[in-house]
Short mmCIF file of C-alpha atoms and ligand atoms in Angstrom, two decimals:
data_model
loop_
_atom_site.label_atom_id
_atom_site.label_comp_id
_atom_site.label_asym_id
_atom_site.label_seq_id
_atom_site.Cartn_x
_atom_site.Cartn_y
_atom_site.Cartn_z
CA MET A 1295 12.92 -14.20 -7.05
CA ALA A 1296 12.66 -15.97 -10.46
CA LYS A 1297 14.90 -17.89 -12.93
CA LYS A 1298 14.25 -17.37 -17.23
CA LYS A 1299 15.54 -18.81 -19.96
CA GLN A 1300 17.91 -16.00 -21.18
CA ASP A 1301 19.05 -15.23 -17.59
CA LYS A 1302 17.26 -12.02 -17.20
CA GLN A 1303 17.14 -10.78 -13.99
CA LEU A 1304 13.27 -11.13 -12.70
CA ILE A 1305 11.57 -9.86 -9.42
CA VAL A 1306 8.47 -11.09 -8.40
CA SER A 1307 5.83 -9.00 -6.19
CA LEU A 1308 3.11 -10.49 -4.40
CA ASP A 1309 0.19 -8.72 -3.20
CA ILE A 1310 -1.96 -10.27 -0.92
CA GLY A 1311 -5.24 -8.61 -0.91
CA THR A 1312 -8.59 -9.01 0.98
CA SER A 1313 -10.15 -9.03 -2.96
CA LYS A 1314 -7.40 -10.41 -4.77
CA VAL A 1315 -4.06 -12.13 -4.65
CA ALA A 1316 -2.07 -10.45 -7.60
CA ALA A 1317 1.64 -12.19 -8.67
CA LEU A 1318 3.74 -9.72 -10.92
CA VAL A 1319 7.00 -10.65 -12.60
CA GLY A 1320 9.04 -7.99 -14.05
CA GLU A 1321 11.73 -7.82 -15.87
CA ILE A 1322 14.80 -5.85 -15.58
CA ASP A 1323 16.74 -4.85 -18.73
CA ASP A 1324 20.57 -3.74 -19.10
CA GLN A 1325 19.39 -0.17 -18.31
CA HIS A 1326 17.99 -1.44 -14.92
CA ALA A 1327 14.65 -0.50 -16.39
CA ILE A 1328 11.53 -2.64 -15.34
CA ARG A 1329 9.08 -4.62 -17.64
CA ILE A 1330 6.31 -6.40 -16.45
CA VAL A 1331 6.10 -9.74 -18.42
CA GLY A 1332 3.86 -11.99 -16.22
CA ILE A 1333 0.69 -11.41 -14.43
CA GLY A 1334 -1.43 -13.68 -12.28
CA THR A 1335 -4.55 -12.74 -10.29
CA ALA A 1336 -6.85 -14.60 -8.06
CA PRO A 1337 -9.91 -13.84 -6.26
CA SER A 1338 -8.95 -14.06 -2.54
CA ARG A 1339 -11.24 -15.34 0.15
CA GLY A 1340 -9.39 -16.11 3.06
CA LEU A 1341 -8.33 -12.51 4.37
CA LYS A 1342 -10.59 -10.14 6.22
CA ARG A 1343 -9.81 -6.50 6.41
CA GLY A 1344 -6.03 -7.07 4.98
CA VAL A 1345 -4.92 -10.08 7.77
CA VAL A 1346 -4.99 -13.68 6.96
CA VAL A 1347 -7.65 -15.21 8.81
CA ASP A 1348 -7.99 -18.34 6.56
CA ILE A 1349 -4.56 -20.22 5.62
CA GLU A 1350 -6.25 -22.97 3.48
CA SER A 1351 -7.63 -20.44 1.19
CA THR A 1352 -4.88 -18.27 0.95
CA VAL A 1353 -2.40 -20.49 -0.29
CA LYS A 1354 -4.56 -21.65 -2.87
CA SER A 1355 -5.52 -18.28 -4.12
CA ILE A 1356 -1.33 -17.49 -3.89
CA GLN A 1357 -1.15 -20.71 -5.79
CA GLN A 1358 -3.41 -19.90 -8.43
CA ALA A 1359 -1.85 -16.14 -8.79
CA VAL A 1360 1.47 -17.20 -9.08
CA GLU A 1361 1.12 -20.71 -11.58
CA GLU A 1362 -0.47 -17.96 -13.83
CA ALA A 1363 2.08 -15.10 -13.52
CA GLU A 1364 4.79 -18.05 -13.95
CA LEU A 1365 2.75 -19.22 -16.97
CA MET A 1366 2.60 -16.07 -18.85
CA ALA A 1367 6.20 -14.96 -18.09
CA GLY A 1368 7.69 -18.25 -18.40
CA CYS A 1369 9.59 -18.72 -15.36
CA GLN A 1370 9.53 -20.30 -12.22
CA VAL A 1371 8.98 -18.17 -8.71
CA HIS A 1372 11.18 -19.06 -5.74
CA SER A 1373 10.38 -15.63 -4.09
CA ALA A 1374 8.83 -12.69 -3.84
CA ILE A 1375 8.52 -9.11 -2.31
CA THR A 1376 5.11 -9.08 -0.68
CA GLY A 1377 3.11 -6.32 1.65
CA ILE A 1378 1.67 -6.06 4.73
CA ALA A 1379 -1.69 -4.34 5.69
CA GLY A 1380 -4.56 -4.08 8.45
CA SER A 1381 -5.39 -2.40 11.87
CA HIS A 1382 -2.59 -4.14 13.53
CA VAL A 1383 -0.25 -1.79 11.75
CA ARG A 1384 0.83 1.09 14.02
CA SER A 1385 3.52 3.87 13.63
CA LEU A 1386 5.13 6.35 15.43
CA ASN A 1387 7.93 9.32 15.28
CA SER A 1388 11.12 8.52 16.97
CA HIS A 1389 14.44 10.31 17.89
CA GLY A 1390 17.76 8.68 17.97
CA ILE A 1391 21.38 10.90 19.28
CA VAL A 1392 25.02 9.23 19.06
CA ALA A 1393 28.33 11.27 19.30
CA ILE A 1394 29.86 11.32 16.30
CA ARG A 1395 33.39 8.89 16.47
CA ASP A 1396 35.73 10.47 14.12
CA LYS A 1397 34.43 14.15 13.71
CA GLU A 1398 32.98 12.71 10.05
CA VAL A 1399 29.76 10.86 10.05
CA VAL A 1400 30.65 7.30 8.71
CA GLN A 1401 27.99 4.61 8.01
CA SER A 1402 28.70 3.02 11.00
CA ASP A 1403 27.16 5.99 13.10
CA VAL A 1404 24.32 6.18 10.48
CA ASP A 1405 23.58 2.36 11.78
CA ARG A 1406 23.51 3.42 15.48
CA VAL A 1407 21.80 6.20 15.43
CA ILE A 1408 19.19 4.58 13.53
CA ASP A 1409 19.51 1.73 16.32
CA ALA A 1410 19.01 4.25 18.83
CA ALA A 1411 16.03 5.65 17.51
CA ARG A 1412 14.17 2.32 16.75
CA ALA A 1413 14.90 1.60 20.48
CA VAL A 1414 11.41 2.30 22.12
CA ALA A 1415 9.01 0.27 23.89
CA ILE A 1416 6.83 -1.66 21.87
CA PRO A 1417 4.18 -4.18 22.80
CA ALA A 1418 5.18 -7.59 23.25
CA ASP A 1419 3.26 -8.90 20.20
CA GLN A 1420 4.69 -6.05 17.70
CA LYS A 1421 7.26 -5.83 15.92
CA VAL A 1422 9.30 -3.25 13.97
CA LEU A 1423 8.29 -3.55 10.25
CA HIS A 1424 10.20 -0.32 9.10
CA VAL A 1425 12.45 2.50 9.95
CA LEU A 1426 12.23 5.36 8.18
CA PRO A 1427 14.53 7.92 8.72
CA GLN A 1428 13.08 11.76 7.71
CA GLU A 1429 15.74 13.69 8.17
CA TYR A 1430 19.46 13.93 9.97
CA ILE A 1431 20.98 16.50 12.60
CA ILE A 1432 24.16 17.49 12.94
CA ASP A 1433 25.07 19.44 15.53
CA ASN A 1434 21.66 21.35 15.36
CA GLN A 1435 22.05 21.99 11.91
CA GLY A 1436 18.67 19.93 10.67
CA GLY A 1437 17.00 19.03 7.40
CA ILE A 1438 19.90 16.99 6.15
CA ARG A 1439 19.12 13.69 4.20
CA GLU A 1440 22.62 12.48 3.19
CA PRO A 1441 24.88 12.63 6.42
CA ILE A 1442 27.86 10.53 5.29
CA GLY A 1443 30.73 12.54 4.66
CA MET A 1444 29.86 15.31 6.78
CA SER A 1445 31.81 16.77 9.80
CA GLY A 1446 30.35 17.58 13.47
CA VAL A 1447 30.21 16.01 16.92
CA ARG A 1448 26.76 15.12 17.52
CA LEU A 1449 24.39 13.02 14.83
CA GLU A 1450 20.62 12.85 15.62
CA ALA A 1451 17.80 11.24 13.40
CA LYS A 1452 14.31 11.64 13.07
CA VAL A 1453 12.40 8.61 12.11
CA HIS A 1454 9.07 7.06 11.53
CA LEU A 1455 8.72 3.70 13.22
CA VAL A 1456 5.98 1.61 11.59
CA THR A 1457 5.02 -1.70 13.78
CA GLY A 1458 2.86 -4.70 13.11
CA ALA A 1459 1.64 -8.02 14.65
CA VAL A 1460 4.26 -10.69 14.62
CA SER A 1461 1.43 -12.88 14.22
CA ALA A 1462 -0.20 -11.47 11.14
CA ALA A 1463 3.01 -11.33 9.34
CA GLN A 1464 4.00 -14.89 10.42
CA ASN A 1465 0.54 -15.96 8.89
CA ILE A 1466 1.64 -14.26 5.70
CA VAL A 1467 5.22 -16.06 5.61
CA LYS A 1468 3.61 -19.55 6.43
CA CYS A 1469 0.85 -19.16 3.35
CA MET A 1470 4.16 -18.46 0.88
CA GLY A 1471 5.68 -21.09 2.29
CA ARG A 1472 3.46 -23.47 2.23
CA CYS A 1473 3.33 -22.49 -1.40
CA ASN A 1474 7.30 -23.15 -1.34
CA LEU A 1475 7.76 -19.32 -1.72
CA ALA A 1476 10.53 -17.34 0.00
CA VAL A 1477 9.45 -14.05 1.35
CA GLY A 1478 12.33 -11.53 -0.34
CA GLU A 1479 10.68 -8.56 1.55
CA MET A 1480 7.64 -7.59 3.42
CA VAL A 1481 6.56 -3.68 2.83
CA LEU A 1482 3.85 -1.93 4.42
CA GLU A 1483 1.30 -1.86 1.53
CA GLN A 1484 0.72 2.16 1.75
CA LEU A 1485 4.60 2.80 1.21
CA ALA A 1486 4.50 0.26 -1.98
CA SER A 1487 1.56 2.40 -3.37
CA SER A 1488 3.34 5.67 -2.68
CA GLU A 1489 6.37 4.49 -4.59
CA ALA A 1490 4.66 3.79 -7.76
CA LEU A 1491 2.46 6.97 -7.65
CA LEU A 1492 3.78 10.07 -5.63
CA SER A 1493 5.89 12.31 -7.52
CA ASP A 1494 9.09 13.83 -5.95
CA ASP A 1495 7.55 17.12 -6.06
CA GLU A 1496 4.19 16.09 -3.96
CA LYS A 1497 6.25 14.63 -1.31
CA GLU A 1498 8.51 17.64 -0.74
CA LEU A 1499 5.41 19.84 -1.04
CA GLY A 1500 3.27 17.41 1.31
CA VAL A 1501 0.42 14.77 0.10
CA CYS A 1502 -1.35 12.48 1.80
CA LEU A 1503 -1.64 9.04 -0.27
CA VAL A 1504 -5.05 7.07 0.35
CA ASP A 1505 -5.29 3.39 -0.64
CA ILE A 1506 -8.97 2.41 -0.72
CA GLY A 1507 -9.00 -1.33 -1.34
CA ALA A 1508 -11.77 -3.95 -0.28
CA GLY A 1509 -10.96 -4.49 3.45
CA THR A 1510 -8.87 -1.55 4.43
CA THR A 1511 -7.99 2.16 3.46
CA ASP A 1512 -4.32 2.79 4.13
CA ILE A 1513 -3.12 6.21 4.20
CA ALA A 1514 0.49 7.55 3.96
CA VAL A 1515 1.36 11.45 4.38
CA PHE A 1516 4.30 13.06 2.82
CA THR A 1517 5.94 16.09 3.97
CA GLN A 1518 9.33 17.58 3.27
CA GLY A 1519 10.40 14.81 1.20
CA SER A 1520 10.20 12.33 3.62
CA ILE A 1521 7.14 9.92 5.23
CA GLN A 1522 5.49 11.41 8.42
CA HIS A 1523 2.73 9.15 9.13
CA THR A 1524 1.05 5.78 8.04
CA ALA A 1525 -2.46 5.10 9.16
CA VAL A 1526 -4.93 1.89 8.34
CA ILE A 1527 -8.74 2.76 8.39
CA PRO A 1528 -10.81 -0.94 8.54
CA ILE A 1529 -13.35 0.34 6.09
CA ALA A 1530 -13.26 0.57 2.42
CA GLY A 1531 -15.07 -1.20 -1.02
CA ASP A 1532 -16.52 -4.51 1.35
CA GLN A 1533 -18.27 -2.03 3.13
CA VAL A 1534 -19.93 -0.26 0.41
CA THR A 1535 -20.76 -3.23 -1.19
CA ASN A 1536 -22.58 -4.57 2.31
CA ASP A 1537 -24.45 -1.26 2.22
CA ILE A 1538 -25.73 -1.66 -1.14
CA ALA A 1539 -26.87 -5.39 -0.28
CA ILE A 1540 -28.50 -4.07 2.93
CA ALA A 1541 -30.08 -1.33 1.14
CA LEU A 1542 -31.19 -3.08 -2.02
CA ARG A 1543 -31.90 -6.05 -0.06
CA THR A 1544 -30.18 -8.02 -2.49
CA PRO A 1545 -27.37 -10.95 -2.24
CA THR A 1546 -23.71 -9.65 -1.58
CA GLN A 1547 -22.48 -11.04 -4.83
CA SER A 1548 -25.11 -9.18 -6.74
CA ALA A 1549 -24.40 -5.97 -4.80
CA GLU A 1550 -21.07 -6.31 -5.73
CA LYS A 1551 -21.43 -6.91 -9.72
CA ILE A 1552 -24.10 -3.68 -9.30
CA LYS A 1553 -21.49 -1.52 -7.57
CA LEU A 1554 -18.33 -2.59 -10.24
CA GLU A 1555 -20.57 -1.62 -13.25
CA TYR A 1556 -22.55 1.24 -11.82
CA ALA A 1557 -20.70 2.82 -8.87
CA CYS A 1558 -21.21 6.53 -8.66
CA ALA A 1559 -20.33 8.47 -5.48
CA MET A 1560 -22.33 11.55 -6.25
CA PRO A 1561 -26.11 11.28 -6.82
CA GLU A 1562 -25.86 14.85 -8.66
CA MET A 1563 -24.07 12.80 -11.60
CA ALA A 1564 -26.29 9.92 -11.59
CA ASP A 1565 -27.87 8.89 -15.03
CA PRO A 1566 -31.33 9.80 -14.44
CA LYS A 1567 -32.81 7.80 -17.65
CA GLN A 1568 -30.66 4.63 -15.94
CA SER A 1569 -32.17 1.81 -13.98
CA ILE A 1570 -30.53 -0.64 -12.68
CA GLU A 1571 -31.75 -4.57 -12.50
CA VAL A 1572 -31.43 -5.72 -8.98
CA PRO A 1573 -31.99 -9.51 -7.92
CA SER A 1574 -33.49 -10.10 -4.82
CA VAL A 1575 -33.02 -13.16 -2.44
CA ALA A 1576 -34.75 -16.12 -2.03
CA ASN A 1577 -36.53 -16.32 -5.33
CA ARG A 1578 -38.56 -13.37 -5.00
CA PRO A 1579 -38.62 -11.28 -8.36
CA GLY A 1580 -36.21 -8.64 -9.34
CA ARG A 1581 -36.99 -5.21 -9.11
CA ARG A 1582 -35.05 -2.02 -10.57
CA VAL A 1583 -33.74 1.03 -8.89
CA SER A 1584 -32.85 4.47 -10.24
CA HIS A 1585 -28.81 4.77 -11.18
CA LYS A 1586 -29.59 7.84 -8.54
CA THR A 1587 -30.84 5.76 -5.49
CA LEU A 1588 -27.39 3.95 -5.67
CA ALA A 1589 -25.66 6.66 -5.99
CA GLU A 1590 -27.58 7.94 -2.30
CA ILE A 1591 -26.47 4.61 -0.85
CA ILE A 1592 -22.55 4.88 -2.31
CA GLY A 1593 -21.86 8.56 -1.71
CA PRO A 1594 -22.71 8.62 1.95
CA ARG A 1595 -20.32 5.69 2.75
CA TYR A 1596 -17.67 7.33 0.77
CA GLN A 1597 -18.46 10.85 2.67
CA GLU A 1598 -18.01 8.43 5.93
CA LEU A 1599 -14.76 7.09 4.93
CA PHE A 1600 -13.78 10.78 4.06
CA THR A 1601 -14.79 11.94 7.50
CA LEU A 1602 -12.48 9.22 9.24
CA ILE A 1603 -9.38 9.97 7.21
CA TRP A 1604 -9.89 13.72 7.71
CA SER A 1605 -10.35 12.87 11.66
CA GLU A 1606 -7.26 10.87 11.34
CA LEU A 1607 -5.52 13.63 9.57
CA ARG A 1608 -6.05 16.37 12.20
CA ARG A 1609 -5.43 13.96 15.03
CA SER A 1610 -1.87 13.88 13.53
CA GLY A 1611 -1.66 17.38 12.64
CA PHE A 1612 -0.96 16.86 9.18
CA HIS A 1613 -4.12 17.98 7.67
CA GLU A 1614 -2.86 21.80 7.13
CA LEU A 1615 0.38 20.35 5.44
CA ILE A 1616 -0.32 18.81 2.67
CA PRO A 1617 -0.89 21.53 0.07
CA ALA A 1618 -0.43 18.92 -2.58
CA GLY A 1619 -3.60 17.55 -1.79
CA ILE A 1620 -4.80 13.78 -1.72
CA VAL A 1621 -3.94 11.07 -3.97
CA LEU A 1622 -6.41 8.65 -4.33
CA THR A 1623 -5.83 4.90 -5.44
CA GLY A 1624 -6.59 1.48 -5.14
CA GLY A 1625 -9.75 -0.68 -6.47
CA ALA A 1626 -12.45 1.08 -4.39
CA SER A 1627 -11.08 4.51 -6.00
CA ARG A 1628 -12.30 3.90 -9.14
CA VAL A 1629 -16.11 5.36 -8.53
CA GLN A 1630 -17.34 8.05 -10.95
CA GLY A 1631 -17.71 11.24 -9.20
CA LEU A 1632 -15.46 10.27 -6.46
CA VAL A 1633 -13.00 12.89 -7.02
CA ASP A 1634 -15.42 15.66 -6.71
CA LEU A 1635 -16.77 13.95 -3.27
CA ALA A 1636 -13.32 14.13 -2.02
CA GLU A 1637 -12.88 17.48 -3.12
CA ILE A 1638 -15.78 18.78 -1.36
CA ALA A 1639 -14.75 16.66 1.53
CA PHE A 1640 -11.54 17.82 2.06
CA GLN A 1641 -11.49 21.21 0.53
CA MET A 1642 -8.11 20.54 -1.58
CA PRO A 1643 -6.95 19.39 -4.45
CA VAL A 1644 -7.96 15.76 -5.43
CA ARG A 1645 -6.77 13.04 -8.10
CA VAL A 1646 -6.96 9.45 -8.57
CA ALA A 1647 -3.64 7.75 -9.49
CA ALA A 1648 -2.90 4.24 -11.25
CA PRO A 1649 0.70 3.17 -11.79
CA GLU A 1650 2.52 4.69 -14.91
CA GLY A 1651 5.95 4.98 -16.44
CA ILE A 1652 6.64 1.29 -16.28
CA GLU A 1653 6.71 -0.68 -19.32
CA GLY A 1654 4.21 -3.83 -19.62
CA LEU A 1655 0.91 -4.71 -19.81
CA ASP A 1656 -1.24 -1.95 -20.31
CA GLU A 1657 -4.43 -3.36 -17.95
CA VAL A 1658 -2.52 -3.19 -15.02
CA LEU A 1659 -0.42 -0.33 -15.30
CA ASN A 1660 -3.87 1.87 -15.65
CA ASP A 1661 -6.02 0.10 -12.75
CA PRO A 1662 -5.64 1.54 -9.60
CA ALA A 1663 -5.63 -1.97 -7.87
CA TYR A 1664 -2.00 -2.59 -8.90
CA SER A 1665 -0.65 0.23 -7.35
CA THR A 1666 0.94 -1.86 -4.37
CA SER A 1667 1.64 -4.63 -6.69
CA ILE A 1668 3.85 -2.21 -9.09
CA GLY A 1669 4.96 -0.48 -6.09
CA LEU A 1670 6.50 -3.66 -4.36
CA LEU A 1671 8.15 -4.50 -8.09
CA LEU A 1672 9.89 -1.23 -8.13
CA MET A 1673 10.83 -1.26 -4.45
CA GLY A 1674 12.89 -4.56 -5.35
CA GLN A 1675 14.12 -3.20 -8.30
CA LYS A 1676 15.80 0.17 -6.44
CA GLN A 1677 16.75 -2.70 -3.72
CA LEU A 1678 18.45 -4.65 -6.17
CA TYR A 1679 20.35 -2.06 -7.96
CA ASN A 1680 20.91 0.37 -5.30
CA ALA A 1681 19.42 2.89 -7.64
CA PRO A 1682 19.17 6.66 -6.81
CA THR A 1683 17.29 6.27 -3.97
CA SER A 1684 13.95 7.86 -3.12
CA ARG A 1685 13.92 8.30 0.64
CA VAL A 1686 11.61 5.85 1.46
CA LEU A 1687 13.63 2.68 -0.20
CA SER A 1688 16.72 4.05 1.06
CA SER A 1689 15.72 3.72 4.42
CA ALA A 1690 13.98 0.69 3.75
CA ASN A 1691 16.88 -0.92 2.60
CA GLY A 1692 18.43 -1.28 6.30
CA VAL A 1693 14.85 -2.81 7.56
CA PHE A 1694 14.73 -5.49 4.72
CA THR A 1695 17.84 -6.87 6.51
CA LYS A 1696 16.27 -6.72 9.67
CA MET A 1697 13.32 -8.19 8.39
CA ARG A 1698 15.01 -11.04 7.38
CA ASP A 1699 16.56 -11.75 11.12
CA TRP A 1700 13.29 -11.26 12.27
CA PHE A 1701 11.98 -14.08 10.50
CA SER A 1702 14.81 -16.20 10.74
CA GLY A 1703 14.71 -15.79 14.17
CA ASN A 1704 11.07 -17.08 14.39
CA PHE A 1705 11.09 -20.00 11.93
N1 LIG B 2449 -15.52 -0.52 -10.47
C1 LIG B 2449 -15.12 -0.11 -9.52
N2 LIG B 2449 -16.27 0.54 -9.03
C2 LIG B 2449 -16.22 0.57 -7.20
N3 LIG B 2449 -15.93 -0.35 -6.59
C3 LIG B 2449 -14.45 -1.11 -7.43
C4 LIG B 2449 -14.75 -0.98 -8.84
N4 LIG B 2449 -13.54 -1.57 -9.05
C5 LIG B 2449 -12.95 -2.37 -7.88
N5 LIG B 2449 -13.82 -2.10 -6.90
C6 LIG B 2449 -13.79 -2.18 -5.47
O1 LIG B 2449 -12.18 -2.59 -4.84
C7 LIG B 2449 -12.24 -3.07 -4.67
C8 LIG B 2449 -10.89 -4.03 -4.91
O2 LIG B 2449 -9.88 -2.97 -4.56
P1 LIG B 2449 -8.23 -3.63 -4.34
O3 LIG B 2449 -7.92 -4.78 -5.46
O4 LIG B 2449 -7.62 -2.33 -4.35
O5 LIG B 2449 -8.06 -4.57 -2.86
P2 LIG B 2449 -7.43 -5.41 -2.10
O6 LIG B 2449 -6.07 -4.90 -2.48
O7 LIG B 2449 -7.60 -6.58 -2.78
O8 LIG B 2449 -7.96 -5.21 -0.73
P3 LIG B 2449 -7.06 -4.84 0.36
O9 LIG B 2449 -5.67 -3.68 -0.19
O10 LIG B 2449 -7.94 -3.89 1.24
O11 LIG B 2449 -6.75 -5.95 1.40
C9 LIG B 2449 -13.25 -4.29 -4.15
O12 LIG B 2449 -14.07 -3.62 -2.92
C10 LIG B 2449 -14.19 -3.69 -5.22
O13 LIG B 2449 -15.52 -3.96 -5.29
MG1 LIG B 2450 -4.48 -3.79 -1.58
#
């Protein structure tokens, strides 16, 4: 990960997003609690919809973000936990069965049943990213979370499999390699955000996490304490900016600026007295539009996004299984009136969440754009100390090793 003067253990996360690359350095204290001691961010120009499309610019952004974080934390970064997203990511539920060798489940039985569950046919250009156990069944007794030590003759595992395009993952490894950084682990971005934001109660009851970034909206559904469904929708903040640029006939940069300052998703909540200066293109004189007009452009785009999320939930059958509602996060969830709009659209409780319960820089902790970065750090921390496992992590542990094998096999 990284080295520091007083030999404290450091963990580094690198979120290579469509709008920004963020590097966070976390310091682990004697009680294994994590504290953020360094942060670096750089605008990202080499990604489209969550996927690297320009290696040169991505490398520059990573370098800038990492150098900034190194300077602030006073350390040198050698490797980082990073995220992966994009519409190439697919997920499916699978199932494996094995005989228990000595009438009592041991680790090797669990490993074998997980291997059996991951043995499904996937396209040649895809690789398994995560195998996330949902439940174990021993001799028809379901709902078991920790099977080791239990008696029986037949062990079954239900798992959630996440696969991603080999080339997309390789490009991330390549970009980090060009910055002399090793990939510690590569984690599906919404899994990382879930780790930072969702409570165990919510996961038990049934909840849907929606991370609205710049290029993609990432979804993760949890019920009965385990992950059940993941999906990626290629519409997010960039499309909102695009709509503003087209509707107000203004350059994309001005549209982004206007959005960041005045974004509102409910025309009813717009400030009736506020008018916004809109620069025009090609030296034409600027104009002024009302705040309500802006909300009338932004609102329908988010509405459309919510319709797509709802169709995805219906398609997967989880729309009736999430009484804890929807948890919104990601930079593009910081819009006035979004919770109200979402509650009307989904007809269930909605909250916007930012990471909390971790010490360090407040600017990062209260910003939903950093949920993935913080989640990546938390996953690293738990993996390092094998702390009381959240289910996502415990299941991801084995996968991390497999991911490493996969990369070493490819490079
Ligand atoms: N106050 C705000 N109001 C509206 N939109 C905002 C606000 N702040 C940030 N955004 C939008 O959030 C998006 C960036 O969010 P985030 O940093 O989570 O994305 P990312 O991680 O870079 O992208 P992705 O996860 O899609 O690859 C941008 O589209 C930006 O315009
Ligand atoms: Mg993101």
